[in-house]
Short mmCIF file of C-alpha atoms in Angstrom, two decimals:
data_model
loop_
_atom_site.label_atom_id
_atom_site.label_comp_id
_atom_site.label_asym_id
_atom_site.label_seq_id
_atom_site.Cartn_x
_atom_site.Cartn_y
_atom_site.Cartn_z
CA MET H 368 -37.06 -102.58 -58.10
CA SER H 369 -40.28 -103.69 -56.67
CA ARG H 370 -42.72 -102.08 -54.26
CA PRO H 371 -42.04 -104.76 -51.59
CA ALA H 372 -38.29 -104.36 -52.05
CA GLN H 373 -37.98 -100.71 -52.37
CA VAL H 374 -40.30 -100.93 -48.79
CA LEU H 375 -37.51 -103.16 -47.36
CA ARG H 376 -34.34 -101.85 -48.46
CA THR H 377 -35.80 -98.08 -47.36
CA ALA H 378 -36.59 -99.79 -44.17
CA ALA H 379 -33.30 -101.89 -44.34
CA ASP H 380 -31.01 -97.93 -44.55
CA SER H 381 -32.73 -96.79 -41.80
CA MET H 382 -31.88 -98.61 -39.07
CA GLY H 383 -28.63 -97.28 -37.32
CA VAL H 384 -26.04 -99.91 -35.01
CA LEU H 385 -27.87 -100.25 -32.35
CA ASP H 386 -30.92 -101.63 -34.51
CA TRP H 387 -28.94 -104.11 -35.98
CA ILE H 388 -26.85 -105.36 -32.36
CA ARG H 389 -31.18 -105.90 -31.40
CA ILE H 390 -31.70 -108.13 -34.05
CA GLY H 391 -28.29 -109.91 -34.02
CA LEU H 392 -29.13 -110.86 -30.43
CA LEU H 393 -32.56 -112.15 -31.22
CA LEU H 394 -30.52 -114.10 -33.74
CA LEU H 395 -28.58 -115.62 -31.30
CA GLY H 396 -30.99 -116.51 -28.94
CA LEU H 397 -33.05 -118.25 -31.44
CA PHE H 398 -29.61 -119.94 -32.56
CA PHE H 399 -28.97 -121.10 -28.95
CA VAL H 400 -32.46 -122.32 -28.91
CA ALA H 401 -32.82 -124.58 -32.76
CA THR H 402 -29.04 -126.23 -31.39
CA GLY H 403 -29.82 -127.31 -27.89
CA LEU H 404 -28.37 -125.05 -25.56
CA LEU H 405 -31.14 -124.08 -24.84
CA PRO H 406 -33.08 -126.36 -24.00
CA ARG H 407 -37.08 -125.25 -26.15
CA ALA H 408 -38.95 -126.56 -22.12
CA ASP H 409 -36.35 -123.62 -20.44
CA ALA H 410 -37.10 -121.60 -24.38
CA GLU H 411 -40.69 -121.70 -23.58
CA ALA H 412 -40.06 -121.21 -19.60
CA SER H 413 -38.11 -117.55 -19.81
CA ILE H 414 -40.95 -116.68 -22.76
CA GLU H 415 -43.54 -117.08 -20.71
CA ARG H 416 -42.38 -115.43 -17.69
CA ILE H 417 -41.75 -111.83 -20.26
CA ALA H 418 -44.70 -111.68 -22.54
CA PRO H 419 -46.64 -109.25 -19.55
CA LEU H 420 -43.51 -107.53 -19.78
CA LEU H 421 -43.13 -107.53 -23.23
CA LEU H 422 -47.55 -105.84 -23.24
CA PHE H 423 -46.60 -103.36 -20.38
CA LEU H 424 -43.50 -102.41 -22.21
CA PHE H 425 -45.40 -102.06 -25.92
CA SER H 426 -48.20 -99.72 -24.43
CA VAL H 427 -46.52 -98.08 -22.18
CA ILE H 428 -43.98 -96.49 -25.22
CA VAL H 429 -47.46 -96.51 -27.29
CA LEU H 430 -48.97 -94.15 -24.26
CA ALA H 431 -46.13 -91.95 -23.76
CA GLU H 432 -45.65 -91.40 -28.06
CA LEU H 433 -48.68 -90.46 -28.08
CA THR H 434 -48.52 -88.21 -24.76
CA LYS H 435 -45.68 -86.96 -26.05
CA GLU H 436 -47.34 -85.68 -29.79
CA ALA H 437 -49.65 -84.45 -27.65
CA GLY H 438 -47.36 -81.43 -26.47
CA VAL H 439 -48.45 -82.55 -23.48
CA PHE H 440 -44.53 -83.59 -21.89
CA ASP H 441 -43.64 -80.24 -24.28
CA ALA H 442 -46.12 -78.74 -22.48
CA ILE H 443 -44.74 -79.55 -19.07
CA ALA H 444 -40.97 -78.71 -20.16
CA GLN H 445 -41.57 -74.92 -20.80
CA ARG H 446 -43.81 -74.99 -17.99
CA LEU H 447 -40.30 -75.81 -15.90
CA ALA H 448 -38.62 -73.97 -17.42
CA ARG H 449 -40.29 -70.66 -16.88
CA TRP H 450 -41.03 -71.13 -13.48
CA GLY H 451 -37.67 -71.76 -12.83
CA ARG H 452 -37.52 -67.85 -13.50
CA GLY H 453 -34.07 -67.77 -15.21
CA ASP H 454 -32.72 -69.36 -12.45
CA TYR H 455 -30.31 -72.73 -12.90
CA PHE H 456 -30.53 -73.31 -9.39
CA ALA H 457 -34.82 -73.31 -9.68
CA LEU H 458 -34.12 -75.03 -13.06
CA PHE H 459 -32.13 -77.84 -11.92
CA LEU H 460 -34.92 -78.90 -9.17
CA LEU H 461 -37.09 -78.72 -10.90
CA CYS H 462 -35.69 -80.87 -13.80
CA VAL H 463 -34.59 -83.47 -11.71
CA ALA H 464 -38.74 -83.63 -9.95
CA PHE H 465 -39.38 -84.38 -13.62
CA ALA H 466 -37.28 -86.85 -14.31
CA SER H 467 -38.04 -88.36 -11.23
CA VAL H 468 -41.41 -88.25 -11.17
CA ASN H 469 -41.81 -89.57 -15.38
CA THR H 470 -39.38 -92.33 -14.25
CA ILE H 471 -41.47 -93.24 -10.91
CA PHE H 472 -44.69 -93.59 -12.25
CA LEU H 473 -44.00 -94.25 -16.68
CA ASN H 474 -41.10 -96.01 -15.93
CA LEU H 475 -37.15 -95.71 -16.74
CA ASP H 476 -37.34 -96.86 -20.66
CA THR H 477 -40.25 -94.44 -20.91
CA THR H 478 -37.44 -91.35 -19.49
CA ALA H 479 -34.77 -92.11 -22.05
CA VAL H 480 -37.14 -92.35 -25.41
CA LEU H 481 -39.12 -89.50 -24.82
CA LEU H 482 -38.23 -87.19 -22.09
CA THR H 483 -34.59 -86.54 -23.65
CA PRO H 484 -35.32 -84.75 -27.11
CA VAL H 485 -38.48 -82.71 -24.29
CA MET H 486 -34.90 -81.78 -22.86
CA LEU H 487 -32.60 -80.93 -25.30
CA ALA H 488 -35.01 -78.96 -27.23
CA LEU H 489 -35.52 -77.12 -24.05
CA ALA H 490 -32.20 -76.14 -24.21
CA VAL H 491 -32.04 -75.53 -27.59
CA ARG H 492 -35.01 -72.70 -27.25
CA ALA H 493 -33.92 -71.10 -23.82
CA ARG H 494 -29.95 -70.67 -25.36
CA ILE H 495 -28.81 -73.32 -22.68
CA ALA H 496 -25.81 -76.27 -22.04
CA THR H 497 -27.15 -79.32 -23.07
CA LEU H 498 -25.01 -81.88 -21.44
CA PRO H 499 -26.40 -80.73 -17.80
CA LEU H 500 -29.65 -81.31 -19.36
CA ALA H 501 -28.88 -84.62 -20.80
CA MET H 502 -27.30 -85.72 -18.06
CA THR H 503 -30.28 -84.84 -15.61
CA THR H 504 -32.23 -87.68 -17.82
CA VAL H 505 -29.86 -90.51 -17.86
CA TRP H 506 -28.68 -90.72 -14.29
CA LEU H 507 -32.61 -90.21 -13.22
CA ALA H 508 -33.86 -92.52 -16.07
CA ASN H 509 -31.43 -95.10 -13.78
CA THR H 510 -31.55 -93.70 -9.74
CA ALA H 511 -35.30 -92.75 -10.11
CA SER H 512 -36.77 -96.19 -10.66
CA LEU H 513 -37.01 -98.13 -7.20
CA LEU H 514 -39.68 -97.27 -5.41
CA LEU H 515 -42.32 -98.65 -7.10
CA PRO H 516 -42.85 -102.11 -9.55
CA VAL H 517 -43.96 -100.15 -12.82
CA SER H 518 -40.18 -97.81 -12.22
CA ASN H 519 -38.16 -100.75 -14.28
CA LEU H 520 -38.25 -104.33 -16.01
CA THR H 521 -36.46 -105.66 -13.33
CA ASN H 522 -38.67 -104.87 -10.64
CA LEU H 523 -41.38 -106.26 -12.13
CA LEU H 524 -38.97 -108.75 -12.48
CA ALA H 525 -38.49 -109.32 -9.05
CA ALA H 526 -41.96 -109.46 -8.71
CA ASP H 527 -43.40 -112.78 -7.97
CA ARG H 528 -40.21 -113.09 -5.50
CA VAL H 529 -41.19 -109.55 -3.84
CA ALA H 530 -43.53 -110.78 -3.30
CA LEU H 531 -44.30 -107.50 -2.33
CA GLU H 532 -47.92 -105.64 -3.56
CA THR H 533 -47.55 -102.27 -5.10
CA PRO H 534 -47.77 -100.22 -1.22
CA GLU H 535 -45.57 -102.56 0.65
CA PHE H 536 -42.73 -102.36 -2.11
CA ALA H 537 -42.97 -99.06 -1.81
CA ALA H 538 -43.08 -98.77 1.87
CA ARG H 539 -40.17 -100.75 2.10
CA MET H 540 -37.95 -98.59 -1.14
CA TRP H 541 -38.76 -95.15 0.29
CA ALA H 542 -36.45 -94.77 1.46
CA PRO H 543 -33.69 -96.36 -0.79
CA GLN H 544 -34.76 -94.34 -3.37
CA LEU H 545 -34.32 -91.68 -1.48
CA ALA H 546 -31.06 -92.32 -0.82
CA ALA H 547 -30.50 -93.11 -4.52
CA ILE H 548 -31.84 -89.09 -5.48
CA ALA H 549 -30.33 -87.48 -3.40
CA VAL H 550 -27.24 -88.62 -4.52
CA THR H 551 -28.09 -88.62 -8.12
CA MET H 552 -28.33 -84.01 -7.40
CA VAL H 553 -25.76 -83.84 -4.98
CA LEU H 554 -23.17 -85.74 -8.78
CA LEU H 555 -25.13 -83.72 -11.18
CA TRP H 556 -24.93 -79.97 -9.83
CA VAL H 557 -21.10 -80.54 -8.84
CA PHE H 558 -19.74 -83.00 -12.13
CA PHE H 559 -22.25 -80.87 -14.86
CA TRP H 560 -25.08 -77.98 -12.80
CA ARG H 561 -22.76 -75.73 -11.41
CA ARG H 562 -21.31 -72.60 -13.01
CA SER H 563 -18.07 -73.80 -13.36
CA MET H 564 -19.64 -77.60 -15.51
CA ARG H 565 -21.95 -76.22 -17.45
CA GLY H 566 -19.77 -74.38 -20.12
CA GLU H 567 -22.33 -71.29 -20.42
CA ASP H 568 -21.02 -68.21 -18.98
CA ALA H 569 -24.58 -66.38 -18.19
CA ALA H 570 -25.82 -66.90 -14.79
CA ARG H 571 -28.83 -67.19 -15.43
CA TYR H 572 -30.92 -67.87 -18.53
CA GLU H 573 -33.55 -67.16 -20.89
CA PRO H 574 -37.26 -69.02 -20.39
CA PRO H 575 -38.65 -69.82 -24.35
CA GLU H 576 -42.08 -68.08 -25.18
CA PRO H 577 -45.31 -69.87 -24.44
CA GLU H 578 -46.09 -71.58 -27.30
CA PRO H 579 -49.78 -72.63 -27.62
CA VAL H 580 -51.30 -76.55 -27.74
CA ARG H 581 -51.77 -78.14 -31.27
CA ASP H 582 -54.79 -79.45 -30.04
CA ARG H 583 -56.54 -79.74 -27.13
CA THR H 584 -58.65 -81.86 -27.21
CA LEU H 585 -56.01 -84.72 -28.05
CA PHE H 586 -53.84 -82.29 -24.93
CA SER H 587 -56.53 -83.22 -22.59
CA ALA H 588 -56.89 -86.80 -23.65
CA THR H 589 -53.68 -87.95 -23.51
CA GLY H 590 -53.36 -86.68 -20.55
CA LEU H 591 -56.32 -88.19 -18.98
CA ALA H 592 -54.99 -91.67 -19.81
CA CYS H 593 -51.61 -91.18 -18.30
CA LEU H 594 -53.81 -90.24 -15.46
CA LEU H 595 -55.84 -93.26 -15.49
CA PHE H 596 -52.54 -95.65 -16.24
CA ILE H 597 -50.31 -93.30 -13.11
CA GLY H 598 -54.65 -94.14 -10.67
CA ALA H 599 -53.69 -97.99 -11.25
CA ILE H 600 -50.83 -98.00 -10.25
CA LEU H 601 -51.57 -96.33 -7.23
CA ALA H 602 -54.77 -98.25 -6.67
CA GLY H 603 -52.21 -101.36 -6.30
CA VAL H 604 -51.51 -102.84 -9.91
CA HIS H 605 -48.05 -104.42 -9.42
CA THR H 606 -47.79 -107.64 -11.43
CA GLY H 607 -46.66 -107.91 -14.90
CA VAL H 608 -50.24 -108.97 -16.22
CA GLN H 609 -52.40 -106.53 -14.47
CA LEU H 610 -49.87 -103.65 -15.47
CA GLY H 611 -50.07 -104.70 -18.81
CA ILE H 612 -54.20 -104.62 -18.57
CA ALA H 613 -53.53 -101.43 -17.03
CA ALA H 614 -51.15 -99.02 -19.17
CA THR H 615 -52.71 -101.22 -22.75
CA VAL H 616 -56.34 -99.76 -21.43
CA ALA H 617 -54.39 -95.52 -21.09
CA ALA H 618 -53.17 -96.41 -24.81
CA ALA H 619 -56.36 -97.33 -25.99
CA VAL H 620 -57.86 -94.21 -24.88
CA ALA H 621 -55.20 -92.28 -26.68
CA VAL H 622 -55.02 -94.10 -29.19
CA ALA H 623 -59.07 -93.67 -29.95
CA ALA H 624 -58.39 -89.73 -29.35
CA PHE H 625 -55.84 -89.48 -32.06
CA ALA H 626 -58.20 -92.28 -34.30
CA VAL H 627 -61.06 -89.59 -34.59
CA ARG H 628 -58.44 -86.36 -34.34
CA ASP H 629 -54.93 -86.79 -36.00
CA ARG H 630 -55.34 -90.64 -37.78
CA ALA H 631 -51.79 -90.23 -39.42
CA ALA H 632 -50.50 -90.11 -35.88
CA LEU H 633 -51.11 -93.55 -35.51
CA ARG H 634 -48.40 -94.85 -37.59
CA PRO H 635 -46.33 -98.40 -37.20
CA SER H 636 -42.67 -96.34 -36.15
CA LEU H 637 -45.93 -96.24 -32.95
CA ILE H 638 -44.54 -100.00 -32.22
CA PRO H 639 -41.69 -100.22 -30.19
CA TRP H 640 -40.30 -103.71 -31.60
CA GLN H 641 -37.21 -102.46 -30.71
CA LEU H 642 -36.91 -103.21 -26.99
CA MET H 643 -39.80 -106.27 -27.90
CA VAL H 644 -36.65 -107.51 -29.50
CA PHE H 645 -33.43 -106.94 -27.18
CA VAL H 646 -35.65 -108.36 -24.20
CA THR H 647 -36.78 -111.53 -26.24
CA GLY H 648 -33.01 -112.48 -27.66
CA LEU H 649 -31.79 -111.13 -23.97
CA PHE H 650 -34.75 -113.51 -22.08
CA LEU H 651 -32.85 -116.53 -24.96
CA VAL H 652 -29.53 -115.63 -23.73
CA VAL H 653 -28.98 -114.77 -20.21
CA PRO H 654 -30.52 -118.71 -19.86
CA THR H 655 -28.09 -120.33 -22.59
CA LEU H 656 -25.54 -117.87 -20.49
CA GLU H 657 -26.31 -119.50 -17.07
CA ARG H 658 -26.48 -122.55 -17.96
CA PHE H 659 -22.89 -122.40 -18.73
CA GLY H 660 -21.85 -121.20 -15.65
CA LEU H 661 -22.81 -117.32 -15.26
CA ASP H 662 -25.03 -118.87 -12.41
CA GLU H 663 -22.32 -120.70 -10.28
CA VAL H 664 -20.01 -116.92 -10.96
CA MET H 665 -22.90 -115.01 -9.01
CA ARG H 666 -23.59 -117.02 -6.35
CA ALA H 667 -20.13 -117.13 -5.66
CA LEU H 668 -19.90 -113.23 -5.97
CA ILE H 669 -23.39 -112.90 -3.92
CA GLY H 670 -23.25 -115.89 -0.88
CA THR H 671 -26.02 -116.14 1.21
CA ASP H 672 -25.89 -114.24 4.38
CA ASP H 673 -29.20 -112.03 4.14
CA GLY H 674 -26.91 -109.49 6.72
CA ALA H 675 -25.70 -105.85 5.60
CA ALA H 676 -22.32 -107.88 4.20
CA GLY H 677 -25.42 -109.99 2.01
CA ALA H 678 -26.92 -106.50 0.32
CA ALA H 679 -23.93 -104.65 -0.34
CA ARG H 680 -22.56 -107.68 -1.68
CA ALA H 681 -25.47 -108.36 -4.31
CA ALA H 682 -25.93 -104.43 -4.86
CA PHE H 683 -22.02 -104.12 -6.35
CA ALA H 684 -22.63 -107.44 -8.16
CA GLY H 685 -25.32 -106.00 -9.92
CA GLY H 686 -23.83 -103.20 -9.80
CA GLY H 687 -20.52 -104.27 -11.97
CA LEU H 688 -22.48 -107.05 -14.35
CA SER H 689 -25.25 -105.06 -15.33
CA ASN H 690 -22.60 -102.48 -16.75
CA LEU H 691 -20.55 -105.58 -18.00
CA LEU H 692 -22.94 -107.61 -19.90
CA ASN H 693 -26.45 -105.61 -19.23
CA ASN H 694 -29.24 -105.40 -15.40
CA LEU H 695 -31.20 -107.14 -16.87
CA PRO H 696 -29.95 -110.14 -17.14
CA ALA H 697 -27.17 -109.33 -14.11
CA TYR H 698 -30.64 -109.70 -12.02
CA VAL H 699 -31.76 -112.67 -13.51
CA ALA H 700 -28.38 -114.50 -13.03
CA GLY H 701 -28.33 -112.69 -9.64
CA GLU H 702 -32.17 -114.09 -8.70
CA SER H 703 -31.15 -117.19 -9.23
CA ALA H 704 -28.32 -116.68 -6.46
CA VAL H 705 -29.69 -114.89 -4.13
CA PRO H 706 -31.35 -117.71 -1.87
CA GLU H 707 -35.26 -118.06 -1.09
CA GLY H 708 -36.16 -115.95 2.37
CA ASN H 709 -34.02 -113.57 2.08
CA GLN H 710 -35.62 -109.85 1.46
CA ASP H 711 -32.96 -107.50 2.15
CA GLN H 712 -30.08 -109.26 -0.22
CA LEU H 713 -32.84 -109.60 -3.23
CA LEU H 714 -34.39 -106.21 -2.60
CA SER H 715 -30.29 -105.18 -2.48
CA LEU H 716 -29.53 -107.06 -6.36
CA LEU H 717 -32.37 -104.64 -7.23
CA ILE H 718 -30.74 -101.60 -6.08
CA GLY H 719 -27.41 -103.15 -7.83
CA THR H 720 -28.78 -103.20 -11.12
CA ASN H 721 -31.60 -100.20 -11.26
CA VAL H 722 -29.03 -97.61 -9.94
CA GLY H 723 -26.23 -98.85 -10.89
CA PRO H 724 -26.10 -99.63 -14.65
CA VAL H 725 -24.78 -95.58 -15.13
CA ILE H 726 -21.50 -96.85 -16.19
CA THR H 727 -20.68 -97.94 -19.48
CA PRO H 728 -23.87 -96.94 -22.64
CA TRP H 729 -24.93 -100.65 -22.51
CA GLY H 730 -25.77 -100.90 -17.79
CA SER H 731 -29.30 -100.75 -19.46
CA LEU H 732 -31.40 -100.09 -22.41
CA ALA H 733 -32.83 -96.45 -20.98
CA THR H 734 -28.74 -95.87 -21.99
CA LEU H 735 -28.46 -97.42 -24.57
CA LEU H 736 -31.70 -95.62 -26.20
CA TRP H 737 -30.60 -91.82 -24.22
CA PHE H 738 -27.34 -92.24 -27.17
CA GLU H 739 -29.17 -92.69 -29.28
CA TRP H 740 -30.54 -89.41 -28.68
CA CYS H 741 -27.57 -87.34 -28.18
CA ARG H 742 -25.97 -88.77 -31.28
CA ARG H 743 -29.34 -87.38 -33.24
CA TRP H 744 -29.25 -84.32 -31.54
CA ASP H 745 -25.33 -84.18 -32.02
CA VAL H 746 -24.57 -83.52 -28.69
CA ARG H 747 -21.83 -84.86 -27.60
CA VAL H 748 -21.09 -86.89 -24.36
CA PRO H 749 -17.39 -86.98 -22.79
CA MET H 750 -16.79 -90.85 -22.49
CA ARG H 751 -14.11 -90.36 -20.35
CA LYS H 752 -16.65 -87.80 -18.40
CA PHE H 753 -19.22 -90.16 -18.34
CA VAL H 754 -17.48 -93.45 -17.46
CA LEU H 755 -16.63 -92.24 -13.64
CA THR H 756 -18.57 -89.62 -12.84
CA GLY H 757 -21.23 -92.20 -13.53
CA THR H 758 -18.49 -95.07 -11.17
CA ALA H 759 -19.19 -92.22 -8.42
CA LEU H 760 -23.12 -92.54 -9.30
CA ALA H 761 -22.30 -96.24 -9.12
CA VAL H 762 -20.35 -96.33 -5.69
CA LEU H 763 -22.19 -93.74 -3.94
CA GLY H 764 -25.76 -94.09 -5.20
CA CYS H 765 -25.88 -97.99 -4.17
CA ALA H 766 -23.97 -97.53 -0.94
CA ALA H 767 -26.58 -94.89 0.36
CA SER H 768 -29.70 -97.05 -1.09
CA VAL H 769 -28.74 -100.14 0.89
CA ALA H 770 -27.97 -98.61 3.56
CA ALA H 771 -31.37 -96.37 3.68
CA LEU H 772 -33.06 -100.30 2.96
CA LEU H 773 -30.87 -101.56 5.66
CA LEU H 774 -31.84 -98.63 8.35
CA THR H 775 -35.70 -98.95 7.67
CA GLY H 776 -36.50 -102.24 7.22
#
């Protein structure tokens, strides 16, 4: 067998079921364009809309991967475990804070891709149950993604329609974000963290021993790159183009440091082709579905009322469709159904598509990625409990967040 053929066969063998699903989705979208089911002009408009988001997604994942490679996330996780001093409730609060901050500033997919293995490794080192840490990651990857445009791709998609700069967006969404995190914390503790649920006989855990940083220069450079990116967000960057540029600059700092100190780490696997293929495929398939009735269904579900009833309808319609399809197509379909000027209804739709997709494994890309990591670490996720507890979180989280939005509007 020739060398190129061996490389292709090795790459094919290394791909999992999710990878083939992503590729299949893109091929389906291309088929729709080729057959005219999706007009070429509509396809081009859809791709132009997501091009800045793809730049952002590419850059922020590379940044986060190199930050993890430098040991920054591991060091933070170990420090949190030591700060907890063996107390489960203290560790719970620290893990909630870590996952929430990471989601808010580095987006939910980064939390799923990078924080999940860190949390699972922490569980092993501290000899504690893995499921509570795993569920903390996946739930907060979704429910902590309301505060900033950067926190979720749906927020970036909404940037033009919402027409709010980052400070104004945060001013509208801080109360819904707090409500969503509060509900998530209560349900996490009740369903997974309290002593009778976490499956541990011990009342305390053993904090892991500190591990030395492998390369201080890489550690400092990638940490600085993340701070630069966060600083750009706090400075008011909010559109997909601006965020893509900010993330690219920060990623370039990290890449430059590794090019000097550890060039072997700059491998092709850093490129998040799976996410980019998935998002591109979605934005070819969804416009096709809209042309054949999806938008009419969403209009009927959402209605035109910008009051409390309309906000609730938008949130639960968005959350329901997210769990049937995925939150990205659910937002796109819902956005076309929300009348111009109904800002509360549009923000409620965002709440539904951000907080709601916690019932099914495919509800959000972050949840799909999280399930893949759990499979790799042999973490058993009881599906019945996942669906039932996720339903409670989706319903209560959306209701509390929408109420907070309306009360502070």
